[in-house]
Amino acid sequence: MDNLEFANRISKFRREKGLSQKELGDLLNVSNKAVSKWENGESLPKTSTMLKLAKLLDIDGNELIGLTGNSNNDEKEMLSRLESENAALKSRLDEINNNRKKLFYVLLCVILLCLAAATALILIFSGSSERHNSSIEDAGEVGTKIVFSEKTFVPISSFEEYFILNNPSNTLLNDERTAFYYALDGSSRSIAVNCSQSNDKYVSVKINRSVYMYKSAQLPELSLSKSTLDGARLIIGSRVNSSLKGREVKGYYYFDSVSGNSFLSAFCEYYNGEKEIADSKITSAFMGNEPLTVEIYWSRGTADAFKISSDEAIGEFFRDNEGNAYFYDYTNGKSYTVGKELKELVYQK
C-alpha cells in the first residue's frame, strides 16, 4: 500500500466529514500530530486504529486502503485469464511431449526395420554361398526345385552335373545371384546360386563343399528320331566311373546306313517310349558292368534348339550277372530295363 495514496484518502475522507485533525485524533484517542503524520505520508496507523478510522469515516476498510470492488473483479478476471492461459500452455506442452514420444517410437521402429533389412541383405550377399546355404539338407533330391529369374530349375543326374562342371566348353557358372529354394517338405527359403550370364539353362548350389546342379524345367524334352539325329555310336566303357578305355568304339550307326539302321531305330523307339524303371539296388550293384556308352549326333539345327553340343553322351548300357541289360539315362539319373531285342542289338557278338 502506497503511503501517499493512503494519506490523501484519509485527508479527503476527514474533510468530507467536516473534521479537523485534532477532532479526528480525539475521536481515535491519538494526537493531532499522529493524524498530521498520516496525512503527510510519514507513517501509517496501527491495524486496530485503521479499523476504528474506517468505522468513524463510514467507509469500508478495503476502500480506505485503496482496494475497491472493481479492483477485486479486475484481479479475479486477470487470475482467471492466467489460469486459462496456463491450462492451454500445459495442454500444448503435453501435446508436444506426446508427439515427441510418438516420433521417438516411429524412428525406433524405422531403425529396427533398417537393421533387420541390412542384416538380411548381409546374410544373403556377404560371405560365401556355401556358408549361406549350409542349412539345406535335401539339395539334389528329386522333388526339390529352385525358382530363379521367373524360371523353375529341377535336379539333374550326377553324371550330367559332373560333365557340366568339368567340361571347359560349357559356360562358367560364376555369377552369384539370389533365388528361392523349395525343399521336399514344401518349405521355401532364400539361397545363393551360381549361374551363367544368360542364366537360362543351369544353376548350381554350393552346400558344405558339395555342388548340386539344377537345370531349367522349361527345356524341351529330348526326342530321338530321324528328324533330330544324324547317327550314334557305342563306346566301350562308362562315363559314370570314367572307364571309357580310351574311347574304344564298338560300333557306328547312321540312319542312312543299312548296317546300323536296326539299332538306331530300335534305340530311338526305346528311348521315346514308356520304360520300366529298374530297381535302384541293381543300379548300385552292377552299374559299370560291361558298360557301353551311347553317344548321339544331332542333326543340324537340333543342337541349337536344345542348347546342347552337336555330339553328346546320352546314357550307357550295363548288365547284371545273369546277362539282363539295363540303360542308365544321364539326363535324369535313372536306370531302365532293356528288352531282349534291343539287348541283342547292343551286345551282339
Short mmCIF file of C-alpha atoms in Angstrom, two decimals:
data_model
loop_
_atom_site.label_atom_id
_atom_site.label_comp_id
_atom_site.label_asym_id
_atom_site.label_seq_id
_atom_site.Cartn_x
_atom_site.Cartn_y
_atom_site.Cartn_z
CA MET A 1 0.00 0.00 0.00
CA ASP A 2 1.42 3.42 -1.01
CA ASN A 3 1.73 5.86 1.98
CA LEU A 4 0.97 8.99 -0.06
CA GLU A 5 -2.15 7.50 -1.61
CA PHE A 6 -3.31 6.42 1.85
CA ALA A 7 -2.51 9.94 3.23
CA ASN A 8 -4.57 11.59 0.51
CA ARG A 9 -7.54 9.29 1.19
CA ILE A 10 -7.52 10.00 4.95
CA SER A 11 -7.34 13.74 4.32
CA LYS A 12 -10.15 13.53 1.77
CA PHE A 13 -12.49 11.42 3.95
CA ARG A 14 -11.73 13.63 7.02
CA ARG A 15 -12.68 16.83 5.22
CA GLU A 16 -15.83 15.19 3.81
CA LYS A 17 -16.85 14.51 7.43
CA GLY A 18 -16.02 18.13 8.39
CA LEU A 19 -13.48 17.09 11.00
CA SER A 20 -10.22 18.82 11.88
CA GLN A 21 -7.04 16.84 12.52
CA LYS A 22 -7.44 17.45 16.26
CA GLU A 23 -11.10 16.39 16.30
CA LEU A 24 -10.28 13.18 14.38
CA GLY A 25 -7.37 12.50 16.74
CA ASP A 26 -9.60 12.96 19.81
CA LEU A 27 -12.17 10.50 18.39
CA LEU A 28 -9.38 7.94 17.80
CA ASN A 29 -7.57 8.73 21.10
CA VAL A 30 -4.44 9.79 19.25
CA SER A 31 -2.75 13.21 18.97
CA ASN A 32 -3.33 15.64 16.13
CA LYS A 33 0.38 15.20 15.33
CA ALA A 34 -0.24 11.50 14.63
CA VAL A 35 -3.07 12.42 12.25
CA SER A 36 -0.82 15.01 10.61
CA LYS A 37 1.87 12.35 10.04
CA TRP A 38 -0.72 10.05 8.46
CA GLU A 39 -1.87 12.75 6.10
CA ASN A 40 1.72 13.70 5.24
CA GLY A 41 2.56 10.09 4.42
CA GLU A 42 5.14 9.90 7.18
CA SER A 43 3.54 6.95 8.95
CA LEU A 44 0.58 4.59 8.94
CA PRO A 45 -1.93 3.95 11.73
CA LYS A 46 -1.92 0.65 13.61
CA THR A 47 -4.23 -2.07 12.41
CA SER A 48 -6.64 -1.57 15.32
CA THR A 49 -6.63 2.17 14.73
CA MET A 50 -7.15 1.56 10.99
CA LEU A 51 -10.36 -0.35 11.71
CA LYS A 52 -11.64 2.40 14.03
CA LEU A 53 -10.74 5.00 11.41
CA ALA A 54 -12.71 3.22 8.68
CA LYS A 55 -15.72 2.87 11.01
CA LEU A 56 -15.52 6.51 12.09
CA LEU A 57 -15.36 7.73 8.50
CA ASP A 58 -18.19 5.35 7.46
CA ILE A 59 -16.16 3.63 4.74
CA ASP A 60 -15.10 0.06 4.01
CA GLY A 61 -11.62 -0.93 5.16
CA ASN A 62 -10.71 -2.01 1.62
CA GLU A 63 -11.80 1.35 0.28
CA LEU A 64 -9.70 3.11 2.93
CA ILE A 65 -6.53 1.34 1.79
CA GLY A 66 -7.44 1.66 -1.93
CA LEU A 67 -8.93 -1.79 -2.73
CA THR A 68 -12.25 -1.12 -4.40
CA GLY A 69 -14.78 -3.70 -5.67
CA ASN A 70 -13.73 -3.06 -9.25
CA SER A 71 -10.12 -3.81 -8.34
CA ASN A 72 -11.12 -7.19 -6.88
CA ASN A 73 -13.03 -8.02 -10.04
CA ASP A 74 -10.10 -7.00 -12.22
CA GLU A 75 -7.78 -9.18 -10.16
CA LYS A 76 -10.17 -12.11 -10.36
CA GLU A 77 -10.52 -11.65 -14.11
CA MET A 78 -6.75 -11.46 -14.52
CA LEU A 79 -6.30 -14.53 -12.33
CA SER A 80 -8.89 -16.46 -14.35
CA ARG A 81 -7.20 -15.43 -17.59
CA LEU A 82 -3.83 -16.50 -16.28
CA GLU A 83 -5.23 -19.85 -15.15
CA SER A 84 -6.82 -20.36 -18.60
CA GLU A 85 -3.58 -19.46 -20.35
CA ASN A 86 -1.67 -21.76 -18.01
CA ALA A 87 -4.05 -24.64 -18.75
CA ALA A 88 -3.73 -24.01 -22.51
CA LEU A 89 0.05 -23.90 -22.21
CA LYS A 90 0.08 -27.14 -20.20
CA SER A 91 -2.16 -28.82 -22.80
CA ARG A 92 0.16 -27.68 -25.58
CA LEU A 93 3.22 -28.93 -23.71
CA ASP A 94 1.52 -32.30 -23.15
CA GLU A 95 0.70 -32.48 -26.87
CA ILE A 96 4.31 -31.67 -27.79
CA ASN A 97 5.60 -34.33 -25.38
CA ASN A 98 3.17 -36.92 -26.78
CA ASN A 99 4.23 -36.07 -30.33
CA ARG A 100 7.86 -36.40 -29.33
CA LYS A 101 7.16 -39.81 -27.83
CA LYS A 102 5.32 -40.92 -30.99
CA LEU A 103 8.15 -39.62 -33.18
CA PHE A 104 10.67 -41.44 -31.00
CA TYR A 105 8.82 -44.76 -31.33
CA VAL A 106 8.39 -44.27 -35.09
CA LEU A 107 12.09 -43.54 -35.51
CA LEU A 108 12.92 -46.53 -33.32
CA CYS A 109 10.75 -48.81 -35.47
CA VAL A 110 12.32 -47.44 -38.66
CA ILE A 111 15.82 -48.00 -37.27
CA LEU A 112 14.94 -51.57 -36.22
CA LEU A 113 13.45 -52.31 -39.65
CA CYS A 114 16.54 -50.91 -41.37
CA LEU A 115 18.77 -53.02 -39.16
CA ALA A 116 16.68 -56.11 -39.92
CA ALA A 117 16.81 -55.39 -43.66
CA ALA A 118 20.54 -54.75 -43.52
CA THR A 119 21.05 -57.99 -41.61
CA ALA A 120 19.00 -59.91 -44.19
CA LEU A 121 20.99 -58.38 -47.04
CA ILE A 122 24.24 -59.19 -45.30
CA LEU A 123 23.12 -62.79 -44.82
CA ILE A 124 22.17 -63.02 -48.48
CA PHE A 125 25.08 -61.26 -50.09
CA SER A 126 28.01 -61.40 -47.69
CA GLY A 127 30.34 -64.34 -47.29
CA SER A 128 30.34 -67.43 -49.42
CA SER A 129 27.26 -69.15 -50.77
CA GLU A 130 28.47 -72.30 -49.00
CA ARG A 131 28.03 -70.67 -45.60
CA HIS A 132 24.71 -69.11 -46.56
CA ASN A 133 23.24 -72.40 -47.82
CA SER A 134 24.66 -74.67 -45.10
CA SER A 135 21.27 -75.45 -43.52
CA ILE A 136 19.87 -77.11 -46.68
CA GLU A 137 19.70 -80.88 -46.21
CA ASP A 138 17.92 -82.26 -49.29
CA ALA A 139 19.71 -80.50 -52.15
CA GLY A 140 19.81 -82.52 -55.36
CA GLU A 141 16.87 -84.70 -54.32
CA VAL A 142 14.14 -85.33 -56.87
CA GLY A 143 11.19 -83.17 -55.84
CA THR A 144 13.23 -80.16 -54.80
CA LYS A 145 13.37 -77.14 -57.06
CA ILE A 146 14.90 -73.70 -57.42
CA VAL A 147 12.97 -70.68 -58.71
CA PHE A 148 15.18 -68.02 -60.19
CA SER A 149 14.62 -65.26 -62.75
CA GLU A 150 10.97 -66.39 -63.17
CA LYS A 151 12.12 -69.90 -64.15
CA THR A 152 11.93 -73.23 -62.36
CA PHE A 153 15.04 -75.43 -62.13
CA VAL A 154 15.00 -79.12 -61.18
CA PRO A 155 17.83 -81.51 -60.14
CA ILE A 156 19.88 -83.26 -62.81
CA SER A 157 21.76 -86.54 -62.77
CA SER A 158 25.14 -86.85 -61.11
CA PHE A 159 26.81 -87.56 -64.44
CA GLU A 160 25.34 -84.55 -66.21
CA GLU A 161 26.31 -82.47 -63.19
CA TYR A 162 29.90 -83.74 -63.38
CA PHE A 163 30.04 -83.25 -67.13
CA ILE A 164 28.85 -79.63 -66.95
CA LEU A 165 31.13 -78.60 -64.11
CA ASN A 166 34.22 -80.21 -65.65
CA ASN A 167 33.74 -79.54 -69.35
CA PRO A 168 35.61 -76.31 -70.28
CA SER A 169 33.41 -75.85 -73.34
CA ASN A 170 30.44 -75.05 -71.09
CA THR A 171 29.77 -71.51 -69.94
CA LEU A 172 31.21 -70.92 -66.47
CA LEU A 173 28.64 -70.65 -63.70
CA ASN A 174 30.34 -67.82 -61.83
CA ASP A 175 27.61 -65.19 -61.39
CA GLU A 176 26.21 -65.36 -57.87
CA ARG A 177 22.54 -64.50 -57.53
CA THR A 178 19.71 -64.88 -55.02
CA ALA A 179 16.98 -67.45 -55.67
CA PHE A 180 14.29 -69.37 -53.76
CA TYR A 181 14.82 -73.00 -52.81
CA TYR A 182 11.80 -75.32 -52.33
CA ALA A 183 12.54 -78.32 -50.10
CA LEU A 184 10.84 -81.73 -50.10
CA ASP A 185 8.60 -80.69 -47.19
CA GLY A 186 7.21 -77.79 -49.24
CA SER A 187 9.03 -75.08 -47.32
CA SER A 188 10.94 -72.36 -49.14
CA ARG A 189 13.83 -70.06 -48.31
CA SER A 190 16.22 -67.63 -49.93
CA ILE A 191 19.52 -69.11 -51.12
CA ALA A 192 22.57 -68.11 -53.13
CA VAL A 193 23.02 -69.78 -56.53
CA ASN A 194 25.60 -69.54 -59.28
CA CYS A 195 24.58 -69.18 -62.90
CA SER A 196 25.94 -68.14 -66.27
CA GLN A 197 25.40 -64.64 -67.59
CA SER A 198 22.49 -65.87 -69.69
CA ASN A 199 21.21 -67.86 -66.63
CA ASP A 200 18.73 -69.71 -68.84
CA LYS A 201 19.77 -73.39 -68.59
CA TYR A 202 21.65 -74.32 -65.40
CA VAL A 203 22.21 -73.06 -61.86
CA SER A 204 24.47 -74.56 -59.22
CA VAL A 205 24.18 -74.58 -55.42
CA LYS A 206 27.18 -74.92 -53.09
CA ILE A 207 26.44 -76.66 -49.80
CA ASN A 208 29.08 -77.86 -47.36
CA ARG A 209 31.77 -78.07 -50.08
CA SER A 210 29.47 -80.02 -52.42
CA VAL A 211 27.99 -78.66 -55.65
CA TYR A 212 24.48 -79.55 -56.83
CA MET A 213 23.31 -78.77 -60.33
CA TYR A 214 19.78 -77.85 -61.38
CA LYS A 215 18.55 -77.43 -64.94
CA SER A 216 15.68 -75.40 -66.31
CA ALA A 217 12.40 -77.32 -66.28
CA GLN A 218 11.33 -75.28 -69.30
CA LEU A 219 13.80 -77.03 -71.62
CA PRO A 220 12.03 -79.20 -74.21
CA GLU A 221 12.07 -82.95 -73.69
CA LEU A 222 14.56 -84.81 -75.88
CA SER A 223 13.02 -86.65 -78.80
CA LEU A 224 15.25 -89.02 -80.76
CA SER A 225 14.27 -89.63 -84.36
CA LYS A 226 15.43 -89.22 -87.97
CA SER A 227 14.50 -85.51 -87.74
CA THR A 228 16.71 -84.85 -84.72
CA LEU A 229 19.61 -87.31 -85.15
CA ASP A 230 22.18 -88.00 -87.82
CA GLY A 231 23.52 -91.07 -86.07
CA ALA A 232 25.06 -92.56 -82.93
CA ARG A 233 27.88 -94.78 -81.73
CA LEU A 234 28.52 -97.18 -78.87
CA ILE A 235 31.72 -96.62 -76.90
CA ILE A 236 33.15 -99.32 -74.66
CA GLY A 237 33.30 -98.04 -71.09
CA SER A 238 31.35 -95.88 -68.65
CA ARG A 239 31.30 -92.13 -68.18
CA VAL A 240 29.90 -92.51 -64.70
CA ASN A 241 33.10 -94.04 -63.35
CA SER A 242 35.37 -92.60 -66.07
CA SER A 243 36.29 -96.02 -67.53
CA LEU A 244 35.97 -95.28 -71.23
CA LYS A 245 39.10 -97.28 -72.05
CA GLY A 246 40.46 -94.68 -74.43
CA ARG A 247 37.08 -94.21 -76.14
CA GLU A 248 37.24 -97.61 -77.81
CA VAL A 249 34.35 -97.64 -80.25
CA LYS A 250 32.18 -100.74 -80.55
CA GLY A 251 30.12 -99.55 -83.50
CA TYR A 252 28.91 -96.58 -85.60
CA TYR A 253 25.24 -96.32 -86.52
CA TYR A 254 23.61 -93.94 -89.00
CA PHE A 255 20.06 -93.70 -90.25
CA ASP A 256 21.28 -93.73 -93.81
CA SER A 257 23.42 -96.80 -93.14
CA VAL A 258 21.81 -100.18 -93.74
CA SER A 259 24.07 -101.87 -91.22
CA GLY A 260 23.22 -99.51 -88.37
CA ASN A 261 19.62 -98.67 -89.08
CA SER A 262 18.20 -101.52 -86.95
CA PHE A 263 20.00 -100.49 -83.74
CA LEU A 264 19.39 -96.73 -84.12
CA SER A 265 15.71 -97.12 -84.95
CA ALA A 266 15.23 -99.58 -82.07
CA PHE A 267 17.09 -97.33 -79.65
CA CYS A 268 15.06 -94.23 -80.64
CA GLU A 269 11.82 -96.16 -80.23
CA TYR A 270 13.00 -97.45 -76.85
CA TYR A 271 14.17 -94.04 -75.61
CA ASN A 272 10.98 -92.21 -76.61
CA GLY A 273 8.62 -94.91 -75.33
CA GLU A 274 7.42 -96.00 -71.90
CA LYS A 275 10.23 -97.69 -69.98
CA GLU A 276 10.23 -99.78 -66.82
CA ILE A 277 12.39 -98.29 -64.07
CA ALA A 278 14.97 -100.74 -62.75
CA ASP A 279 15.47 -101.49 -59.07
CA SER A 280 17.91 -98.97 -57.56
CA LYS A 281 19.74 -101.88 -55.89
CA ILE A 282 20.54 -103.31 -59.34
CA THR A 283 21.94 -99.96 -60.45
CA SER A 284 24.12 -99.70 -57.33
CA ALA A 285 25.39 -103.25 -57.69
CA PHE A 286 26.01 -103.52 -61.46
CA MET A 287 26.48 -100.01 -62.85
CA GLY A 288 29.70 -100.17 -64.92
CA ASN A 289 29.47 -103.92 -65.55
CA GLU A 290 30.07 -104.46 -69.30
CA PRO A 291 29.32 -100.76 -69.92
CA LEU A 292 28.57 -99.34 -73.36
CA THR A 293 28.12 -95.57 -73.59
CA VAL A 294 25.67 -94.23 -76.21
CA GLU A 295 26.96 -91.06 -77.91
CA ILE A 296 24.48 -89.44 -80.29
CA TYR A 297 24.97 -86.96 -83.15
CA TRP A 298 22.35 -84.28 -83.52
CA SER A 299 21.07 -83.10 -86.86
CA ARG A 300 21.87 -79.56 -87.98
CA GLY A 301 19.76 -77.07 -86.01
CA THR A 302 18.75 -79.54 -83.34
CA ALA A 303 21.74 -78.79 -81.10
CA ASP A 304 20.94 -75.06 -81.18
CA ALA A 305 17.28 -75.69 -80.43
CA PHE A 306 18.13 -77.77 -77.37
CA LYS A 307 21.20 -75.67 -76.41
CA ILE A 308 23.46 -78.72 -76.35
CA SER A 309 26.64 -79.78 -78.06
CA SER A 310 26.49 -81.31 -81.53
CA ASP A 311 27.55 -84.69 -80.12
CA GLU A 312 26.60 -85.82 -76.62
CA ALA A 313 26.64 -88.96 -74.49
CA ILE A 314 23.06 -89.54 -73.52
CA GLY A 315 23.40 -92.65 -71.36
CA GLU A 316 25.01 -96.06 -71.03
CA PHE A 317 24.04 -99.74 -71.05
CA PHE A 318 25.19 -102.23 -68.42
CA ARG A 319 24.38 -105.86 -67.47
CA ASP A 320 23.88 -107.85 -64.30
CA ASN A 321 25.39 -111.28 -63.56
CA GLU A 322 22.51 -113.04 -65.28
CA GLY A 323 23.01 -111.17 -68.55
CA ASN A 324 19.99 -108.86 -68.22
CA ALA A 325 20.57 -105.45 -69.80
CA TYR A 326 19.76 -102.02 -68.40
CA PHE A 327 20.06 -98.47 -69.67
CA TYR A 328 21.17 -95.61 -67.37
CA ASP A 329 19.87 -92.24 -68.61
CA TYR A 330 22.32 -89.41 -67.90
CA THR A 331 19.61 -86.74 -68.24
CA ASN A 332 17.56 -87.88 -65.23
CA GLY A 333 19.87 -90.26 -63.35
CA LYS A 334 17.53 -93.26 -63.62
CA SER A 335 18.06 -96.82 -64.86
CA TYR A 336 15.56 -98.73 -67.01
CA THR A 337 15.21 -102.38 -68.02
CA VAL A 338 16.04 -103.29 -71.62
CA GLY A 339 14.08 -105.77 -73.72
CA LYS A 340 15.56 -108.79 -75.47
CA GLU A 341 15.52 -107.33 -79.00
CA LEU A 342 17.45 -104.15 -78.09
CA LYS A 343 19.79 -106.10 -75.78
CA GLU A 344 20.83 -108.34 -78.67
CA LEU A 345 21.45 -105.33 -80.92
CA VAL A 346 23.60 -103.68 -78.21
CA TYR A 347 25.52 -106.75 -77.04
CA GLN A 348 25.70 -108.60 -80.33
CA LYS A 349 28.83 -110.75 -80.61
#
